[in-house]
mmCIF file of C-alpha atoms in Angstrom:
data_model
loop_
_atom_site.group_PDB
_atom_site.id
_atom_site.type_symbol
_atom_site.label_atom_id
_atom_site.label_comp_id
_atom_site.label_asym_id
_atom_site.label_seq_id
_atom_site.Cartn_x
_atom_site.Cartn_y
_atom_site.Cartn_z
ATOM 1 C CA UNK A 774 116.626 104.786 93.490
ATOM 2 C CA UNK A 775 120.237 104.935 92.535
ATOM 3 C CA UNK A 776 120.113 105.829 95.871
ATOM 4 C CA UNK A 777 123.866 71.697 96.071
ATOM 5 C CA UNK A 778 121.748 75.116 95.174
ATOM 6 C CA UNK A 779 118.173 75.986 96.106
ATOM 7 C CA UNK A 780 117.190 77.419 92.742
ATOM 8 C CA UNK A 781 113.547 77.572 93.827
ATOM 9 C CA UNK A 782 114.444 80.931 95.372
ATOM 10 C CA UNK A 783 115.451 82.208 91.924
ATOM 11 C CA UNK A 784 112.098 81.495 90.332
ATOM 12 C CA UNK A 785 110.148 82.645 93.363
ATOM 13 C CA UNK A 786 112.010 85.940 93.504
ATOM 14 C CA UNK A 787 111.753 86.698 89.834
ATOM 15 C CA UNK A 788 108.135 85.575 89.710
ATOM 16 C CA UNK A 789 107.379 88.000 92.519
ATOM 17 C CA UNK A 790 108.878 90.733 90.383
ATOM 18 C CA UNK A 791 106.250 90.065 87.764
ATOM 19 C CA UNK A 792 103.442 89.988 90.314
ATOM 20 C CA UNK A 793 104.440 93.017 92.318
ATOM 21 C CA UNK A 794 105.665 95.465 89.729
ATOM 22 C CA UNK A 795 102.409 95.860 87.860
ATOM 23 C CA UNK A 796 99.167 96.304 89.744
ATOM 24 C CA UNK A 797 95.865 97.581 88.491
ATOM 25 C CA UNK A 798 94.941 101.097 89.536
ATOM 26 C CA UNK A 799 91.719 99.618 90.944
ATOM 27 C CA UNK A 800 92.886 96.237 92.218
ATOM 28 C CA UNK A 801 96.096 95.271 93.999
ATOM 29 C CA UNK A 802 97.744 92.052 92.809
ATOM 30 C CA UNK A 803 98.646 89.431 95.396
ATOM 31 C CA UNK A 804 102.394 89.175 95.817
ATOM 32 C CA UNK A 805 102.302 85.388 95.623
ATOM 33 C CA UNK A 806 99.522 84.949 93.112
ATOM 34 C CA UNK A 807 98.935 81.239 92.528
ATOM 35 C CA UNK A 808 102.631 80.344 92.594
ATOM 36 C CA UNK A 809 103.381 76.849 93.891
ATOM 37 C CA UNK A 810 107.031 76.566 94.900
ATOM 38 C CA UNK A 811 106.578 72.909 95.860
ATOM 39 C CA UNK A 812 106.790 72.007 92.175
ATOM 40 C CA UNK A 813 110.093 70.832 90.690
ATOM 41 C CA UNK A 814 112.360 73.218 88.803
ATOM 42 C CA UNK A 815 113.898 72.417 85.451
ATOM 43 C CA UNK A 816 116.834 74.535 84.273
ATOM 44 C CA UNK A 817 118.280 74.022 80.815
ATOM 45 C CA UNK A 818 121.275 75.796 79.331
ATOM 46 C CA UNK A 819 124.120 75.180 76.940
ATOM 47 C CA UNK A 820 126.588 75.097 79.817
ATOM 48 C CA UNK A 821 126.734 74.848 83.612
ATOM 49 C CA UNK A 822 129.887 75.900 85.405
ATOM 50 C CA UNK A 823 129.994 75.271 89.158
ATOM 51 C CA UNK A 824 132.673 76.676 91.435
ATOM 52 C CA UNK A 825 131.873 75.396 94.913
ATOM 53 C CA UNK A 826 134.875 76.954 96.709
ATOM 54 C CA UNK A 827 133.804 80.417 95.535
ATOM 55 C CA UNK A 828 130.083 79.692 95.972
ATOM 56 C CA UNK A 829 129.052 80.275 92.388
ATOM 57 C CA UNK A 830 127.063 78.356 89.782
ATOM 58 C CA UNK A 831 126.778 79.846 86.311
ATOM 59 C CA UNK A 832 124.258 78.671 83.714
ATOM 60 C CA UNK A 833 125.020 80.100 80.270
ATOM 61 C CA UNK A 834 123.732 79.876 76.734
ATOM 62 C CA UNK A 835 119.994 80.200 76.218
ATOM 63 C CA UNK A 836 119.046 79.591 79.855
ATOM 64 C CA UNK A 837 115.454 78.505 80.498
ATOM 65 C CA UNK A 838 114.284 77.903 84.066
ATOM 66 C CA UNK A 839 110.744 76.557 84.575
ATOM 67 C CA UNK A 840 108.694 75.937 87.688
ATOM 68 C CA UNK A 841 104.976 75.433 87.332
ATOM 69 C CA UNK A 842 103.682 78.140 85.003
ATOM 70 C CA UNK A 843 106.615 80.500 85.714
ATOM 71 C CA UNK A 844 109.489 80.610 83.208
ATOM 72 C CA UNK A 845 112.686 82.674 83.147
ATOM 73 C CA UNK A 846 114.685 83.148 79.964
ATOM 74 C CA UNK A 847 118.161 84.732 79.919
ATOM 75 C CA UNK A 848 121.499 84.453 78.190
ATOM 76 C CA UNK A 849 123.146 83.753 81.548
ATOM 77 C CA UNK A 850 122.093 83.102 85.152
ATOM 78 C CA UNK A 851 124.654 83.151 87.964
ATOM 79 C CA UNK A 852 123.774 82.006 91.459
ATOM 80 C CA UNK A 853 125.993 83.204 94.322
ATOM 81 C CA UNK A 854 125.638 81.148 97.499
ATOM 82 C CA UNK A 855 127.328 80.750 100.880
ATOM 83 C CA UNK A 856 129.919 77.995 101.029
ATOM 84 C CA UNK A 857 129.348 76.797 104.605
ATOM 85 C CA UNK A 858 127.253 73.826 105.681
ATOM 86 C CA UNK A 859 124.079 75.703 104.851
ATOM 87 C CA UNK A 860 124.286 76.809 101.225
ATOM 88 C CA UNK A 861 122.014 79.812 101.339
ATOM 89 C CA UNK A 862 121.565 81.882 98.207
ATOM 90 C CA UNK A 863 123.037 85.370 98.586
ATOM 91 C CA UNK A 864 122.334 86.741 95.130
ATOM 92 C CA UNK A 865 120.999 85.595 91.766
ATOM 93 C CA UNK A 866 121.928 87.519 88.617
ATOM 94 C CA UNK A 867 120.203 86.970 85.255
ATOM 95 C CA UNK A 868 121.736 88.897 82.342
ATOM 96 C CA UNK A 869 121.153 89.262 78.639
ATOM 97 C CA UNK A 870 117.697 89.276 77.100
ATOM 98 C CA UNK A 871 116.020 88.622 80.448
ATOM 99 C CA UNK A 872 112.365 87.657 80.146
ATOM 100 C CA UNK A 873 110.223 86.409 83.015
ATOM 101 C CA UNK A 874 106.799 84.980 82.158
ATOM 102 C CA UNK A 875 104.014 83.807 84.476
ATOM 103 C CA UNK A 876 100.495 83.628 83.138
ATOM 104 C CA UNK A 877 99.732 86.949 81.483
ATOM 105 C CA UNK A 878 102.575 88.705 83.342
ATOM 106 C CA UNK A 879 105.853 89.341 81.520
ATOM 107 C CA UNK A 880 108.908 91.271 82.711
ATOM 108 C CA UNK A 881 111.784 92.082 80.378
ATOM 109 C CA UNK A 882 115.128 93.803 80.765
ATOM 110 C CA UNK A 883 118.840 93.475 80.284
ATOM 111 C CA UNK A 884 119.515 92.363 83.854
ATOM 112 C CA UNK A 885 117.620 91.099 86.905
ATOM 113 C CA UNK A 886 119.291 90.794 90.319
ATOM 114 C CA UNK A 887 117.715 89.100 93.346
ATOM 115 C CA UNK A 888 119.197 90.214 96.671
ATOM 116 C CA UNK A 889 118.227 87.514 99.152
ATOM 117 C CA UNK A 890 119.173 89.280 102.415
ATOM 118 C CA UNK A 891 117.331 92.440 101.417
ATOM 119 C CA UNK A 892 114.450 90.469 99.884
ATOM 120 C CA UNK A 893 114.397 92.613 96.789
ATOM 121 C CA UNK A 894 114.695 92.241 93.035
ATOM 122 C CA UNK A 895 116.161 94.941 90.788
ATOM 123 C CA UNK A 896 115.453 94.877 87.044
ATOM 124 C CA UNK A 897 117.568 97.159 84.811
ATOM 125 C CA UNK A 898 118.519 97.523 81.162
ATOM 126 C CA UNK A 899 115.341 99.081 79.752
ATOM 127 C CA UNK A 900 113.066 97.137 82.107
ATOM 128 C CA UNK A 901 109.402 96.792 81.321
ATOM 129 C CA UNK A 902 106.641 94.813 83.007
ATOM 130 C CA UNK A 903 103.375 93.883 81.260
ATOM 131 C CA UNK A 904 100.250 92.401 82.767
ATOM 132 C CA UNK A 905 97.527 92.039 80.190
ATOM 133 C CA UNK A 906 97.275 95.455 78.511
ATOM 134 C CA UNK A 907 98.844 97.276 81.490
ATOM 135 C CA UNK A 908 102.541 98.131 81.533
ATOM 136 C CA UNK A 909 105.205 99.938 83.539
ATOM 137 C CA UNK A 910 108.665 100.936 82.345
ATOM 138 C CA UNK A 911 111.550 103.034 83.572
ATOM 139 C CA UNK A 912 115.300 102.931 84.036
ATOM 140 C CA UNK A 913 115.089 100.641 87.072
ATOM 141 C CA UNK A 914 112.311 98.569 88.634
ATOM 142 C CA UNK A 915 112.865 97.495 92.247
ATOM 143 C CA UNK A 916 110.499 95.127 94.020
ATOM 144 C CA UNK A 917 110.628 94.780 97.811
ATOM 145 C CA UNK A 918 109.355 91.237 98.214
ATOM 146 C CA UNK A 919 108.393 91.316 101.892
ATOM 147 C CA UNK A 920 106.617 94.643 101.599
ATOM 148 C CA UNK A 921 104.466 94.062 98.498
ATOM 149 C CA UNK A 922 105.928 97.351 97.287
ATOM 150 C CA UNK A 923 107.805 98.346 94.163
ATOM 151 C CA UNK A 924 109.621 101.454 92.971
ATOM 152 C CA UNK A 925 110.104 102.407 89.334
ATOM 153 C CA UNK A 926 112.621 105.162 88.591
ATOM 154 C CA UNK A 927 113.517 107.012 85.419
ATOM 155 C CA UNK A 928 116.967 107.980 84.253
ATOM 156 C CA UNK A 929 118.320 111.244 85.550
ATOM 157 C CA UNK A 930 116.031 113.773 83.941
ATOM 158 C CA UNK A 931 113.954 110.912 82.539
ATOM 159 C CA UNK A 932 110.497 109.758 83.397
ATOM 160 C CA UNK A 933 108.599 106.615 84.297
ATOM 161 C CA UNK A 934 105.877 105.463 81.933
ATOM 162 C CA UNK A 935 102.852 103.499 83.177
ATOM 163 C CA UNK A 936 99.713 102.561 81.286
ATOM 164 C CA UNK A 937 96.721 101.115 83.174
ATOM 165 C CA UNK A 938 93.483 100.122 81.474
ATOM 166 C CA UNK A 939 90.082 100.101 83.188
ATOM 167 C CA UNK A 940 89.140 96.722 84.674
ATOM 168 C CA UNK A 941 85.623 96.701 83.273
ATOM 169 C CA UNK A 942 82.879 98.745 81.761
ATOM 170 C CA UNK A 943 81.706 101.732 83.754
ATOM 171 C CA UNK A 944 77.973 102.097 84.310
#
């Protein structure tokens, strides 16, 4: 497949990555799960650097963003937003030791980018998504948020690896 800031969108988008990227072979996961975006968000970091004229807010140094039971960990999170009256998020970039946790779902990688206009999230840098015992990994994991669809690609000449366990005992 090479081919003021509303940070609720950040957690929602990255949470959806966890929900959509791994689905059981027998049961499709709901894209929204039990996520409640009406809950407050708490973001902690060593530093926050805002640049309103350029439409950028950068959280750096052990960033932890929590909303409900969803948590994002990264070395740095940069939010790019429009600078007009309506400050819409254009793109959110989390880099360095990215880990997204919600319930038993965990996504890891070197970088996660949320593209708001395209409603997609791209996880790179040895990305891997776990849900329970199941896992998917490749060179790039792309989740199309409005389509409940994801694409996992391997490096050129490489392969995707997915492991799915049975949901219950067979009779």
